[in-house]
mmCIF file of C-alpha atoms in Angstrom:
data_model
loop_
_atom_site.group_PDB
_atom_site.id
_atom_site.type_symbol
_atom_site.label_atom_id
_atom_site.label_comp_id
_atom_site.label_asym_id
_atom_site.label_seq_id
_atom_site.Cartn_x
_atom_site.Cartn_y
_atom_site.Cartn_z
ATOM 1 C CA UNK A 22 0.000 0.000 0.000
ATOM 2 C CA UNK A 23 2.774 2.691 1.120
ATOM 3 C CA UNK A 24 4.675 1.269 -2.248
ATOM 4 C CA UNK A 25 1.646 2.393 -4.416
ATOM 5 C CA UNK A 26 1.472 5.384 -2.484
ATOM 6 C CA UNK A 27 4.469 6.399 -3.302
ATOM 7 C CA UNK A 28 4.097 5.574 -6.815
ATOM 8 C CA UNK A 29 0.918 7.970 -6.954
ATOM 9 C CA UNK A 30 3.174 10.392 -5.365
ATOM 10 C CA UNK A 31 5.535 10.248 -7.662
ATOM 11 C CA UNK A 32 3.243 10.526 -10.760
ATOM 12 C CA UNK A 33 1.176 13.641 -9.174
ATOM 13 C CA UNK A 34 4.774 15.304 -8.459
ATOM 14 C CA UNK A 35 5.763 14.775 -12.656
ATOM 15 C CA UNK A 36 2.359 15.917 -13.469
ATOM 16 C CA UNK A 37 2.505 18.837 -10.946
ATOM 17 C CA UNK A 38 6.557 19.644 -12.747
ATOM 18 C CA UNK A 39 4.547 19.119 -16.723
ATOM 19 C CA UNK A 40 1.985 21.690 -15.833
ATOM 20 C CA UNK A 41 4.440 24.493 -14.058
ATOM 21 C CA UNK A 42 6.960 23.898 -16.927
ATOM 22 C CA UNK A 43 4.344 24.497 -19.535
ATOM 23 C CA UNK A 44 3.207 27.770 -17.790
ATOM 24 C CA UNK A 45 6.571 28.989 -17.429
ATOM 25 C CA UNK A 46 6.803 28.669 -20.768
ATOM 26 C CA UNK A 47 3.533 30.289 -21.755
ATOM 27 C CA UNK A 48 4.917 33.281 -19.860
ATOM 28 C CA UNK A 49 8.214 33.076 -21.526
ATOM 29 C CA UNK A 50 7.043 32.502 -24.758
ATOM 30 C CA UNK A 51 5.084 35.925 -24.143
ATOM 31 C CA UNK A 52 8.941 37.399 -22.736
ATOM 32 C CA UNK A 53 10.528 36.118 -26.038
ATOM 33 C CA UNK A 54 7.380 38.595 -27.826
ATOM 34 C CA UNK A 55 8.297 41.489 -25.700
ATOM 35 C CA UNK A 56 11.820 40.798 -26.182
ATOM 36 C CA UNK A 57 11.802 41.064 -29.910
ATOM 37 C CA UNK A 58 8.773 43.667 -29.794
ATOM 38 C CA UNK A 59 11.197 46.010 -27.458
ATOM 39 C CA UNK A 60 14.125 45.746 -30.277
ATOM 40 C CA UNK A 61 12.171 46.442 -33.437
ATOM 41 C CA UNK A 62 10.657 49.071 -31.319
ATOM 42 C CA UNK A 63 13.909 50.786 -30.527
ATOM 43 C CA UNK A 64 14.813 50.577 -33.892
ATOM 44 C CA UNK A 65 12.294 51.832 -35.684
ATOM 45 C CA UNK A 66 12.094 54.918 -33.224
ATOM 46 C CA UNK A 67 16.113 56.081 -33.418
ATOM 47 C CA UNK A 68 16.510 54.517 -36.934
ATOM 48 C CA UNK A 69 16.783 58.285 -38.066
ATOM 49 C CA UNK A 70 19.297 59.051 -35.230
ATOM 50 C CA UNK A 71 21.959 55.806 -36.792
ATOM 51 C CA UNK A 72 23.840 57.897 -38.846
ATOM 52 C CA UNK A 73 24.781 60.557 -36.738
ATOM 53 C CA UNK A 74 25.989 58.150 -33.701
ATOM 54 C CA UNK A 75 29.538 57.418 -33.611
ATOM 55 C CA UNK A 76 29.665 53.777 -32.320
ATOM 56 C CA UNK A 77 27.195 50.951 -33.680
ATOM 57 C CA UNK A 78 26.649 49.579 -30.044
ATOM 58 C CA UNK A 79 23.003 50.463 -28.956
ATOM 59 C CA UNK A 80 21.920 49.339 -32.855
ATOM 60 C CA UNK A 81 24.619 46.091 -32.716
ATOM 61 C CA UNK A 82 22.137 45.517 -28.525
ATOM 62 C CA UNK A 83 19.321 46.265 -30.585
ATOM 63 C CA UNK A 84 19.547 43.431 -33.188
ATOM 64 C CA UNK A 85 21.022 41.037 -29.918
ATOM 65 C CA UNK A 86 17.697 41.574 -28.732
ATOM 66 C CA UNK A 87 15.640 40.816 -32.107
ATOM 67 C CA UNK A 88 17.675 37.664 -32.458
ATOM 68 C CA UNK A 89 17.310 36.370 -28.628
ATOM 69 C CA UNK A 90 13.671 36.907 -28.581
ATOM 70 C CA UNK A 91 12.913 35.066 -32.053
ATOM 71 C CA UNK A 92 15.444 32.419 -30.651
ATOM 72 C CA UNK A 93 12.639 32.971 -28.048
ATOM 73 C CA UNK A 94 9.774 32.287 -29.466
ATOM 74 C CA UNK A 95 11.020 28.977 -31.275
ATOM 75 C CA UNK A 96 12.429 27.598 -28.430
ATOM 76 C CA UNK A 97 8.836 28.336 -26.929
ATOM 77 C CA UNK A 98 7.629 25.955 -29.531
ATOM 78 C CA UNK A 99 9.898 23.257 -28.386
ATOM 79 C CA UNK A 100 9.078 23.617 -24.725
ATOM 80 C CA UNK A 101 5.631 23.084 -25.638
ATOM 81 C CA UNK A 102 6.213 19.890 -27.499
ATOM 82 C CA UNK A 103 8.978 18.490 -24.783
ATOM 83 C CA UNK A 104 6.111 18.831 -22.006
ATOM 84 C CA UNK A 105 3.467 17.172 -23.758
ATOM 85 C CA UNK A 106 5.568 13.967 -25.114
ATOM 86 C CA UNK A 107 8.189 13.903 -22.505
ATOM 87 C CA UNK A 108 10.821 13.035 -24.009
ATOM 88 C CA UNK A 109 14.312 13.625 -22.522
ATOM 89 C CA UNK A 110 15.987 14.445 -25.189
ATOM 90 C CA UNK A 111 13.535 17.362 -26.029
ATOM 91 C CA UNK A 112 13.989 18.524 -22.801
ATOM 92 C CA UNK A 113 17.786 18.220 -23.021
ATOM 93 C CA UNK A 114 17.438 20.474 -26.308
ATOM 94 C CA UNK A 115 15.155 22.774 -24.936
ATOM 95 C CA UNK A 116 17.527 23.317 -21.678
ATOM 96 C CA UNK A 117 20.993 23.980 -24.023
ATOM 97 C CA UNK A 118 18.591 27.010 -25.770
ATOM 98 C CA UNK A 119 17.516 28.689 -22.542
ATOM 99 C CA UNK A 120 21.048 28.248 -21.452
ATOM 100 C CA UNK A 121 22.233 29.600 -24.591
ATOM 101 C CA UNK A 122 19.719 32.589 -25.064
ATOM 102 C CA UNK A 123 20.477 33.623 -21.352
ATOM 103 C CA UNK A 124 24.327 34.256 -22.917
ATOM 104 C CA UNK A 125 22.890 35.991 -25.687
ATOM 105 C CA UNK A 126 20.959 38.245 -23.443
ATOM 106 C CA UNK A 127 24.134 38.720 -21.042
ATOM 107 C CA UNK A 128 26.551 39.831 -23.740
ATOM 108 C CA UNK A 129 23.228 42.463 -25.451
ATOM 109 C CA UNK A 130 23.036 43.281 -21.279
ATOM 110 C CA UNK A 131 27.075 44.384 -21.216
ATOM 111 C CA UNK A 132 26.933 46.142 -24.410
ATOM 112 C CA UNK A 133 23.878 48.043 -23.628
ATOM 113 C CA UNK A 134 25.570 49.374 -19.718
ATOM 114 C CA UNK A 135 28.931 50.131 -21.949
ATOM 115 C CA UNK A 136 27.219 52.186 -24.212
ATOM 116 C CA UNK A 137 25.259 53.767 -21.354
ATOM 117 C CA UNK A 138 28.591 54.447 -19.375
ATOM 118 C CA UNK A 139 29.659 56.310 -22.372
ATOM 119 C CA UNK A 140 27.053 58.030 -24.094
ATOM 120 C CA UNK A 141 27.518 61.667 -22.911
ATOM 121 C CA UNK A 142 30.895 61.822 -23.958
ATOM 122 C CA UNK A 143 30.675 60.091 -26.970
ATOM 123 C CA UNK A 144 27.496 62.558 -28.054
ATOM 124 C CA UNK A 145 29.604 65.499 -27.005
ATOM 125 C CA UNK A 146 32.536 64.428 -28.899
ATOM 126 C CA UNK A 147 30.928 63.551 -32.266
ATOM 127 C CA UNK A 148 27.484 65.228 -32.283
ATOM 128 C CA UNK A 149 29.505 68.990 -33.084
ATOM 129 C CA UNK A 150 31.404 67.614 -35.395
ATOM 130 C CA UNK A 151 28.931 66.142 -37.743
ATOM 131 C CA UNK A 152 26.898 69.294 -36.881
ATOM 132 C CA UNK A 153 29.700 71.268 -38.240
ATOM 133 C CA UNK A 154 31.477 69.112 -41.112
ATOM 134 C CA UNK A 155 28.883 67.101 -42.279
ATOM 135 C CA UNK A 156 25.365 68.566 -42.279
ATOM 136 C CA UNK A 157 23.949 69.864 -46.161
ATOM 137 C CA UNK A 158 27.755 68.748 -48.040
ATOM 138 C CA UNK A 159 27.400 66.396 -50.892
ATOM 139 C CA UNK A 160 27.016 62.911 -50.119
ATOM 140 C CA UNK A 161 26.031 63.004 -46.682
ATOM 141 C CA UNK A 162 22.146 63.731 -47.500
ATOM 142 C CA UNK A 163 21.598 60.663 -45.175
ATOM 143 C CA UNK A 164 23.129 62.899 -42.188
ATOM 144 C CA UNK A 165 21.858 65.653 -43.504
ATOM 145 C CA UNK A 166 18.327 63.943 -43.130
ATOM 146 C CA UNK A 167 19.113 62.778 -39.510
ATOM 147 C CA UNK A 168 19.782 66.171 -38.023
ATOM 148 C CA UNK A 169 16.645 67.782 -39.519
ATOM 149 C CA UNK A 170 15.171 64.834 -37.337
ATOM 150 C CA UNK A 171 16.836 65.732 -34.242
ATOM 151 C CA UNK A 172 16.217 69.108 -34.348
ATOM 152 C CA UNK A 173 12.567 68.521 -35.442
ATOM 153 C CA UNK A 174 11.571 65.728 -33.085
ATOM 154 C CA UNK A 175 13.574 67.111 -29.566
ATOM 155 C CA UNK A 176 12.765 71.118 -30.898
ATOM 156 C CA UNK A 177 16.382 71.829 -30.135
ATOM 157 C CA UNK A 178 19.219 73.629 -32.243
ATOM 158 C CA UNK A 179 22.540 72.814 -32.452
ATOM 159 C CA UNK A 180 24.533 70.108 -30.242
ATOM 160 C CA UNK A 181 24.997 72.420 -27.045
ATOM 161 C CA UNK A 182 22.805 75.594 -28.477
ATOM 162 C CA UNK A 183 22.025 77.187 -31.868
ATOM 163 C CA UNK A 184 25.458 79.000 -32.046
ATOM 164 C CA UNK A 185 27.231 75.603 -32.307
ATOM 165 C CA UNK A 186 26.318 76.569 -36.370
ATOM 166 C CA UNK A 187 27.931 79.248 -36.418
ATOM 167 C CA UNK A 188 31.077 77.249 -37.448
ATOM 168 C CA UNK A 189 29.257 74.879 -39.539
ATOM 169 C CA UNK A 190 30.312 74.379 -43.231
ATOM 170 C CA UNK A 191 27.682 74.742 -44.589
ATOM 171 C CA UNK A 192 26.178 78.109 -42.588
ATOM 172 C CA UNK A 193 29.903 79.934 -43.756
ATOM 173 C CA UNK A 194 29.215 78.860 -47.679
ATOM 174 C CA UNK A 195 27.274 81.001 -50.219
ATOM 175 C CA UNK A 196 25.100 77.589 -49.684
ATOM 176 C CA UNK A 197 23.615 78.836 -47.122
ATOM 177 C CA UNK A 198 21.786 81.450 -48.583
ATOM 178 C CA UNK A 199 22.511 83.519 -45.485
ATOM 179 C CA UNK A 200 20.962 81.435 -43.152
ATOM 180 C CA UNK A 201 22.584 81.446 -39.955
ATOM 181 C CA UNK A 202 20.520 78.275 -38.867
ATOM 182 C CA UNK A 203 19.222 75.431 -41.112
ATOM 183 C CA UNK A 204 15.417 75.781 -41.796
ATOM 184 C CA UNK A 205 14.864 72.579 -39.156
ATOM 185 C CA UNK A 206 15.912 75.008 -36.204
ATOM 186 C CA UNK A 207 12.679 76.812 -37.146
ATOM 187 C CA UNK A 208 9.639 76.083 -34.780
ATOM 188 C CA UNK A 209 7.564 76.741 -38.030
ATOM 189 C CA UNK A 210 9.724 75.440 -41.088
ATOM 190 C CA UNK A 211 9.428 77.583 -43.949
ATOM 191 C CA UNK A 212 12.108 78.369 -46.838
ATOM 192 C CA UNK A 213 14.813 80.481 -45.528
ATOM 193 C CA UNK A 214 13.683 80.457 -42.025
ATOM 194 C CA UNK A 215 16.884 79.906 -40.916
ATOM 195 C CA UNK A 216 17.906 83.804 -41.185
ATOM 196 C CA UNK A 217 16.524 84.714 -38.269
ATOM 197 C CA UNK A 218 17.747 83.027 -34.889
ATOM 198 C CA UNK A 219 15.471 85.126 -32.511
ATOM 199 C CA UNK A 220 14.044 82.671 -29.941
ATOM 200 C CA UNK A 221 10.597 83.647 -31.259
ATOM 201 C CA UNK A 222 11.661 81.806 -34.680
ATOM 202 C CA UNK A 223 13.873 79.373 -33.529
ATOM 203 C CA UNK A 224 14.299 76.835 -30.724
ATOM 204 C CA UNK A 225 16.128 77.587 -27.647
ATOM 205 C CA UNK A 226 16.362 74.358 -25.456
ATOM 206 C CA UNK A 227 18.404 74.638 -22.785
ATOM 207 C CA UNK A 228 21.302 71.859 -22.871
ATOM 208 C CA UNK A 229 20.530 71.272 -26.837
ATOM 209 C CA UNK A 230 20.196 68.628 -28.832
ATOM 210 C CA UNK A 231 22.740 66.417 -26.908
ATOM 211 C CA UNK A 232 20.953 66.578 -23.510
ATOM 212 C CA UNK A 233 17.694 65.927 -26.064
ATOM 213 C CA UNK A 234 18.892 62.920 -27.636
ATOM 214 C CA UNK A 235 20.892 61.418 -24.500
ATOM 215 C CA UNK A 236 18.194 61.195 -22.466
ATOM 216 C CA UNK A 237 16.280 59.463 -25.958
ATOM 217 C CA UNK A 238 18.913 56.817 -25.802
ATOM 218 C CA UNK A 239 19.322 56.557 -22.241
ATOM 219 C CA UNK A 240 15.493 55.581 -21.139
ATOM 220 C CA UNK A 241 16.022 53.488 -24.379
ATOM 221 C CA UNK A 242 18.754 52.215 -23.119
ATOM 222 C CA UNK A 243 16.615 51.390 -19.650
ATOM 223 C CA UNK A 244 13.690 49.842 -21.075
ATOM 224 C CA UNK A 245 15.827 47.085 -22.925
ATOM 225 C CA UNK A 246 17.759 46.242 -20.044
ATOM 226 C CA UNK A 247 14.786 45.961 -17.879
ATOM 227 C CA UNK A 248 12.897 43.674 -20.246
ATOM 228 C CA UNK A 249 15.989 41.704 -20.556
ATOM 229 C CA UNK A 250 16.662 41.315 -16.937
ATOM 230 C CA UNK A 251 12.689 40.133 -16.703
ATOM 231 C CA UNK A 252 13.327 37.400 -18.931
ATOM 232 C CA UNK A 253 16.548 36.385 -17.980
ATOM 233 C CA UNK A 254 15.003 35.550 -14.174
ATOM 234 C CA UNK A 255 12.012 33.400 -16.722
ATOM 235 C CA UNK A 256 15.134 31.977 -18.115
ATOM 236 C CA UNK A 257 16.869 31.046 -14.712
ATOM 237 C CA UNK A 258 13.337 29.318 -13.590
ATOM 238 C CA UNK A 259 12.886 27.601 -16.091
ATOM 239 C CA UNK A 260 16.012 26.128 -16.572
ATOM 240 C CA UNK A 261 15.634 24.709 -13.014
ATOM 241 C CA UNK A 262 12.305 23.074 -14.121
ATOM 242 C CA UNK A 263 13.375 21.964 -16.727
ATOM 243 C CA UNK A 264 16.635 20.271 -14.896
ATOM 244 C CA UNK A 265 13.571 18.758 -12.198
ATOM 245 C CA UNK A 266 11.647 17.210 -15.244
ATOM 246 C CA UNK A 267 14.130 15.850 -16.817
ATOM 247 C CA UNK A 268 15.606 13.769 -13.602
ATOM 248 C CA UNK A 269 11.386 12.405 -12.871
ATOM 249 C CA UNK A 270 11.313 11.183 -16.408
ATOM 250 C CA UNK A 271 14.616 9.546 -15.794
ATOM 251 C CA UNK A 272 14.038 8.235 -12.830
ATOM 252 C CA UNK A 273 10.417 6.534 -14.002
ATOM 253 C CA UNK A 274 12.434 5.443 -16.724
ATOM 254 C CA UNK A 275 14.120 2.747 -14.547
#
């Protein structure tokens, strides 16, 4: 009697271990969604910002983060089918791609609080100088474009303030057209607004464009690392599950 007890113990404990397993990965399933969702979403919202960033490291966390979370969502797939057949070797699989998505998500983790460390300085450093060398000169319409952005989107002027133009290449050339801001500076855009740099015409935000677009990339910056933290603790859980199922289904095996 206590031997069949045991038994019926032992089968309500694997049951108990299928069903927890197969919520955890419901949830995480729904964490590989966000996951992805969060990285297309920071994409698509500084994708006119790329080409005036010096380093590639908040797109090159970006695409870590696409990749994990559609490794994510397949591996989802495969939890799924390891609970409901139990087989070991499904589980084994399923175990090596948490493990291995939880690295992914570690090295897009580092890269992301690197970048962070740096991001004021490296804005400071390089945001002027494309301001000044780069905007309206042929063959760099693409930065050209990206600026107008900035200054459009954030309603700032200039990397520290709208006289940061005043050595710009393209505001000393007969380009110009006397303009001693480009047109996007204007809080109404109109040809040849950019003669007139009263703060009634222009904008004026205090700290400009690089306190703008460093606090853009910073709470950026945030939200990936939080939804990667989230899922990386899913990860750790399951993983431990999955470890527990695996050693039942061995175990009943015998």
């Amino acid at each position: 009697m206590s031997h069949y007890s045991k038994a019926e113990q032992d089968d309500w404990l694997t049951i108990y271990l299928k069903y927890l397993l197969f919520v955890f990965n419901f949830f995480f399933w729904v964490g590989g969604v966000a996951v992805m969702a969060v990285g297309i979403w920071t994409l698509a919202e500084k994708s006119n910002y790329l080409n005036i960033l010096a380093s590639s490291t908040f797109a090159v966390s970006a695409y870590i983060l696409i990749f994990a979370g559609s490794l994510v969502v397949i591996t989802g797939f495969l939890g799924f089918s390891a609970v409901v057949r139990e087989q070991r070797s499904c589980l084994s699989t399923y175990f090596s791609l948490l493990l291995l998505i939880f690295l992914i998500e570690l090295v897009a983790g580092v890269l992301a609080y690197i970048y962070y460390q740096r991001l004021g300085e490296e804005l400071k450093q390089h945001l002027t100088q494309t301001l000044t060398e780069n905007y309206a000169l042929p063959g760099k319409a693409h930065i050209t474009h990206s600026i107008d952005r900035l200054q459009q989107d954030f309603q700032c002027c200039g990397s520290n303030s709208s006289t940061d133009w005043q050595q710009s290449a393209y505001i000393l050339s007969s380009e110009s057209g006397a303009r001693v801001v480009p047109d996007s500076c204007c809080k109404t855009v109109t040809f040849e607004c950019g003669r007139r740099d009263h703060p009634s015409n222009i904008y004026k935000a205090e700290g400009g464009c690089i306190t703008k677009l460093e606090q853009f990339l910073a709470d950026h910056l945030l939200i990936m690392g939080a939804v990667g933290i989230g899922v990386s603790c899913l990860q750790i859980c399951g993983m431990i599950l999955t470890c527990f199922l695996h050693r039942r289904l061995k175990m009943e095996s015998y």
